[in-house]
Short mmCIF file of C-alpha atoms and ligand atoms in Angstrom, two decimals:
data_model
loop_
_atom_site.label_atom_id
_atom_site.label_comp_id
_atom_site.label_asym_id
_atom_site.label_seq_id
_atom_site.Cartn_x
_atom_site.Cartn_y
_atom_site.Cartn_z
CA UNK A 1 192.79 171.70 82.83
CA UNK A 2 191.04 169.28 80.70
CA UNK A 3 192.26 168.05 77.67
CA UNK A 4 190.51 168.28 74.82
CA UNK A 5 188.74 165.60 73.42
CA UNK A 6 189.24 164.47 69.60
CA UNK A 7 184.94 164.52 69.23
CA UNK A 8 183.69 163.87 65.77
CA UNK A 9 180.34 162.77 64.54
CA UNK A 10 181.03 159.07 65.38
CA UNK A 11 182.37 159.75 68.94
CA UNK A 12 179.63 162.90 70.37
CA UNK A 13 177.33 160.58 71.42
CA UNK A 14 179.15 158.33 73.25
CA UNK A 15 181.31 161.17 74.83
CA UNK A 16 177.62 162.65 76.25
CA UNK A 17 176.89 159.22 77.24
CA UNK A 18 179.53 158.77 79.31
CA UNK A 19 179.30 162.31 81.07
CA UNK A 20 175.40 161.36 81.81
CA UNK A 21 177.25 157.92 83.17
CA UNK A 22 179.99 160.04 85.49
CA UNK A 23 178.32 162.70 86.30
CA UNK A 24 174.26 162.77 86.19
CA UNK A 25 173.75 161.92 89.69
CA UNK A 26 175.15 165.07 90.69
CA UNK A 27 172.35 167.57 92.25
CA UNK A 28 170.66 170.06 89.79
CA UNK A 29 170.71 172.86 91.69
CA UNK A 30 168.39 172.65 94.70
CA UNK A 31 166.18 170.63 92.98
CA UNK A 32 164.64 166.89 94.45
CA UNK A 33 166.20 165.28 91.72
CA UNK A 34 169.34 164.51 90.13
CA UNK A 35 170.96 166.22 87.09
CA UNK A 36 170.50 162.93 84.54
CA UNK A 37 167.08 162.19 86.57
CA UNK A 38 165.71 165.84 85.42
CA UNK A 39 167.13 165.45 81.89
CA UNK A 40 166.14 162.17 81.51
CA UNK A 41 162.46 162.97 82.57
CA UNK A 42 162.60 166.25 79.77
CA UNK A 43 162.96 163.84 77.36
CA UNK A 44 160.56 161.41 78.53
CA UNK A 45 158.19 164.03 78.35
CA UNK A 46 158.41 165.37 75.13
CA UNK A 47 158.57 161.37 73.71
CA UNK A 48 155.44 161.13 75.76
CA UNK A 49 153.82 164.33 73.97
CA UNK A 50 155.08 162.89 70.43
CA UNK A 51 157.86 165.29 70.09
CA UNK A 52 160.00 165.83 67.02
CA UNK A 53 163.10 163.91 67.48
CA UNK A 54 165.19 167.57 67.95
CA UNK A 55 162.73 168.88 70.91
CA UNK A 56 163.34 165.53 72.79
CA UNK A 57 166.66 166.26 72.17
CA UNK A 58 166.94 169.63 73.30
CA UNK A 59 165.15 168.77 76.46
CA UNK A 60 167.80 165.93 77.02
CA UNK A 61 170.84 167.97 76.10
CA UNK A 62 169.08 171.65 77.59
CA UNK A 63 171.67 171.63 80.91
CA UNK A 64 174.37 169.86 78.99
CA UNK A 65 176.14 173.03 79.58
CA UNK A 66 176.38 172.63 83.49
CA UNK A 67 179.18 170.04 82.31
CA UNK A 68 181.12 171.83 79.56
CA UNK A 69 184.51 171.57 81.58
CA UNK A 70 184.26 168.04 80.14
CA UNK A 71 184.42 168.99 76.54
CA UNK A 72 188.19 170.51 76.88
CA UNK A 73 190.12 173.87 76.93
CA UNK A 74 189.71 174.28 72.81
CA UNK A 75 185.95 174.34 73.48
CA UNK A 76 185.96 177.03 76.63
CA UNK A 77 188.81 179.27 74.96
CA UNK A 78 186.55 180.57 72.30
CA UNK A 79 185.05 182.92 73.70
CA UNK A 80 182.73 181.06 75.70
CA UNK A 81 181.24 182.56 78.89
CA UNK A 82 180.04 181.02 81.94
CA UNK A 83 176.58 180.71 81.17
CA UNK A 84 175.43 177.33 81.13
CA UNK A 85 172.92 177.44 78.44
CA UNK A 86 175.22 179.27 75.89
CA UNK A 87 178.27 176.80 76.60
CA UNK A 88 176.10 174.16 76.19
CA UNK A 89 175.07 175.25 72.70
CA UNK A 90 178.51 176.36 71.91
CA UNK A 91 180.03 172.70 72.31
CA UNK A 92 177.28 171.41 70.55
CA UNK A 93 176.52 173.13 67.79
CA UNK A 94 179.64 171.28 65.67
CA UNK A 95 176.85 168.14 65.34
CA UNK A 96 173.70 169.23 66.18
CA UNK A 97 171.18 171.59 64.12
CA UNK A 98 170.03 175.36 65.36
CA UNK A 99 166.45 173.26 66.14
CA UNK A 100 168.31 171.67 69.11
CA UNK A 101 171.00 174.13 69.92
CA UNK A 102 168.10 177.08 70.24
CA UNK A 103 166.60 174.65 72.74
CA UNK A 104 169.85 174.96 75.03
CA UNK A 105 171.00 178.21 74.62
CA UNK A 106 167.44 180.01 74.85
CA UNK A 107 166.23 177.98 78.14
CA UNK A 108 167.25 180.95 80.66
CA UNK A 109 165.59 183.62 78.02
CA UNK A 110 162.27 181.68 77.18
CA UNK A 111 162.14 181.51 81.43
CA UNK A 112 162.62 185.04 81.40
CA UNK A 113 159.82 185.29 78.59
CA UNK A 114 157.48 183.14 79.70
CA UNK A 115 157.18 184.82 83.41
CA UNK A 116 156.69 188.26 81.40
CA UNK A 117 154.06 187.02 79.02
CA UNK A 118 151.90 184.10 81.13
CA UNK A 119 151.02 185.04 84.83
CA UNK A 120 150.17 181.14 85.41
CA UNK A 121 153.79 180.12 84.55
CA UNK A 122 155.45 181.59 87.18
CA UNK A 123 152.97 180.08 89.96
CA UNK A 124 154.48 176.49 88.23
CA UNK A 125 158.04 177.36 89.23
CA UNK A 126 159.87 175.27 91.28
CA UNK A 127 161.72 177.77 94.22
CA UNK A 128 165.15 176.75 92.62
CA UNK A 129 163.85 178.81 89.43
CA UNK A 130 162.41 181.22 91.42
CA UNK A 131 165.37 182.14 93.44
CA UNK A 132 167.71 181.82 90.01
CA UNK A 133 165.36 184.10 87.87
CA UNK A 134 166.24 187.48 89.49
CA UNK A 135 170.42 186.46 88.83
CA UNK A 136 168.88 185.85 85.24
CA UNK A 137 167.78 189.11 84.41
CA UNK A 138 164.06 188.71 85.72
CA UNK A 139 160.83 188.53 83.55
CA UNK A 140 161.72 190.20 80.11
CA UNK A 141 160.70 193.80 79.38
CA UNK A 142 158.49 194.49 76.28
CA UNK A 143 161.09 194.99 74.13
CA UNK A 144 162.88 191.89 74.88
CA UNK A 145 159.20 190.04 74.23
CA UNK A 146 159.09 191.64 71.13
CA UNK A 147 162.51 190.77 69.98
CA UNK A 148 162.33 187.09 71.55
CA UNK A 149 158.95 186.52 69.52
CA UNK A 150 160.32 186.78 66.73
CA UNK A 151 162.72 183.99 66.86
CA UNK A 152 161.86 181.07 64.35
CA UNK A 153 162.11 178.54 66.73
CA UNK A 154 159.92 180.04 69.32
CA UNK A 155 157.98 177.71 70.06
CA UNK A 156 159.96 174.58 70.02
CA UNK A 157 162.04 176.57 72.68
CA UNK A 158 159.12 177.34 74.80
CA UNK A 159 158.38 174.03 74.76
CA UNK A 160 161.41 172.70 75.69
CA UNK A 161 161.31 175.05 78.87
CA UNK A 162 157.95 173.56 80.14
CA UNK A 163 159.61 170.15 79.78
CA UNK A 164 162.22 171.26 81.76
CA UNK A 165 160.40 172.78 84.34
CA UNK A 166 158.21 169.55 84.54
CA UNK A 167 161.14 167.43 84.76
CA UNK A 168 161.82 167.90 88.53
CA UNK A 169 159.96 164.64 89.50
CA UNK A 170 161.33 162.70 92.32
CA UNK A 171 160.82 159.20 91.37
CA UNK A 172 159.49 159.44 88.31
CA UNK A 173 160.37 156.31 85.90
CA UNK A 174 161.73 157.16 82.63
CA UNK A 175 164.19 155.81 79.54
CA UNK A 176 167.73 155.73 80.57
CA UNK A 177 170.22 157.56 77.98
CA UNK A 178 170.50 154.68 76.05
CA UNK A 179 167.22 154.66 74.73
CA UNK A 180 167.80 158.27 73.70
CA UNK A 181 171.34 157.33 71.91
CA UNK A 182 169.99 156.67 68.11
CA UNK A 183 168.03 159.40 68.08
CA UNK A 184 170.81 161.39 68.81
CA UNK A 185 172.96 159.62 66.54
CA UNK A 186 170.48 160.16 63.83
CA UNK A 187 170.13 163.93 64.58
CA UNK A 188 174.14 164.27 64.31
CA UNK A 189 174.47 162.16 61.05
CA UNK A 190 172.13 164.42 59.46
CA UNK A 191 173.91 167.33 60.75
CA UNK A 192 176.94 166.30 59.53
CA UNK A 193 176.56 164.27 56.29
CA UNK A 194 178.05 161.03 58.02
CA UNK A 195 176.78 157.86 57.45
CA UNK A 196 176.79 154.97 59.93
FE1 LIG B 201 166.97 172.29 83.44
#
């Protein structure tokens, strides 16, 4: 089992860093690209569409979950299930604000919603999110609409789920992590009162 890491403020973004480093050119899922190459190209497309600085990073960070054996036993004891998108917020949400961690743990539901509420969306989906939807729960009844339209970060999440369908792109040239690394260092001093 994996010990767990001592993170703090100072040390998060380097510890993502390095997992993007290890383990990003691992296959996402079916897709024609890698894991880093689909974050990475989330990211470059909400910079691209002038993005606040916590969308971009919720559509870098969105699978971060798909790697949360890396953040240590402490972090997967507490209660933590296997779902990728709550993990991912749950490891995260020490230094990052609800505006990114909604963006992560509500990219399976805003799926869900989107295919319930706008008949074009689901013609975008790549087969890999076709063929994972129905393990997902399917296209959300009313009253999970309802209830999910209510949430005040709605649409930064929907967002966020577009990017991340988009970002399947083989080829496509983006920013490595690095460029992406004070942004996310700005997002977690803020979070966290640190100064650096
Ligand atoms: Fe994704």
């Amino acid at each position: 089992m994996t010990q767990t890491p001592d993170l703090t403020s100072a040390t998060i973004v380097a510890f993502i860093a390095d997992i993007f480093e290890r383990r990003g050119a691992e296959s996402y899922l079916g897709e024609a690209v890698t894991m880093s190459e689909h974050m990475l190209q989330g990211a470059a497309l909400a910079e691209a569409a002038g993005a606040s600085d916590t969308m971009i990073a919720g559509a870098l960070l969105h699978d971060i979950g798909h790697y949360t054996n890396e953040f240590g036993d402490d972090y997967i004891d507490r209660g933590i299930d296997n779902l990728h998108e709550e993990a991912g917020a749950a490891v995260l949400e020490r230094f990052f604000p609800t505006e990114v961690t909604d963006c992560i743990r509500h990219h399976v539901a805003a799926k869900r919603y989107l295919c319930a509420t706008d008949p074009a969306y689901f013609a975008r989906l790549s087969q890999a999110s076709v063929d994972t939807l129905r393990l997902q729960g399917g296209p959300m009844d009313d009253s999970e609409v309802a209830a999910f339209a209510r949430h005040p970060n709605l649409d930064a999440i929907l967002q966020v789920r577009i990017w991340d369908d988009e970002g399947k792109v083989p080829g496509m040239v983006t920013p490595d992590f690095a460029h992406y690394a004070p942004l996310l260092q700005r997002i977690v001093d803020a979070h966290t009162g640190a100064s650096s």
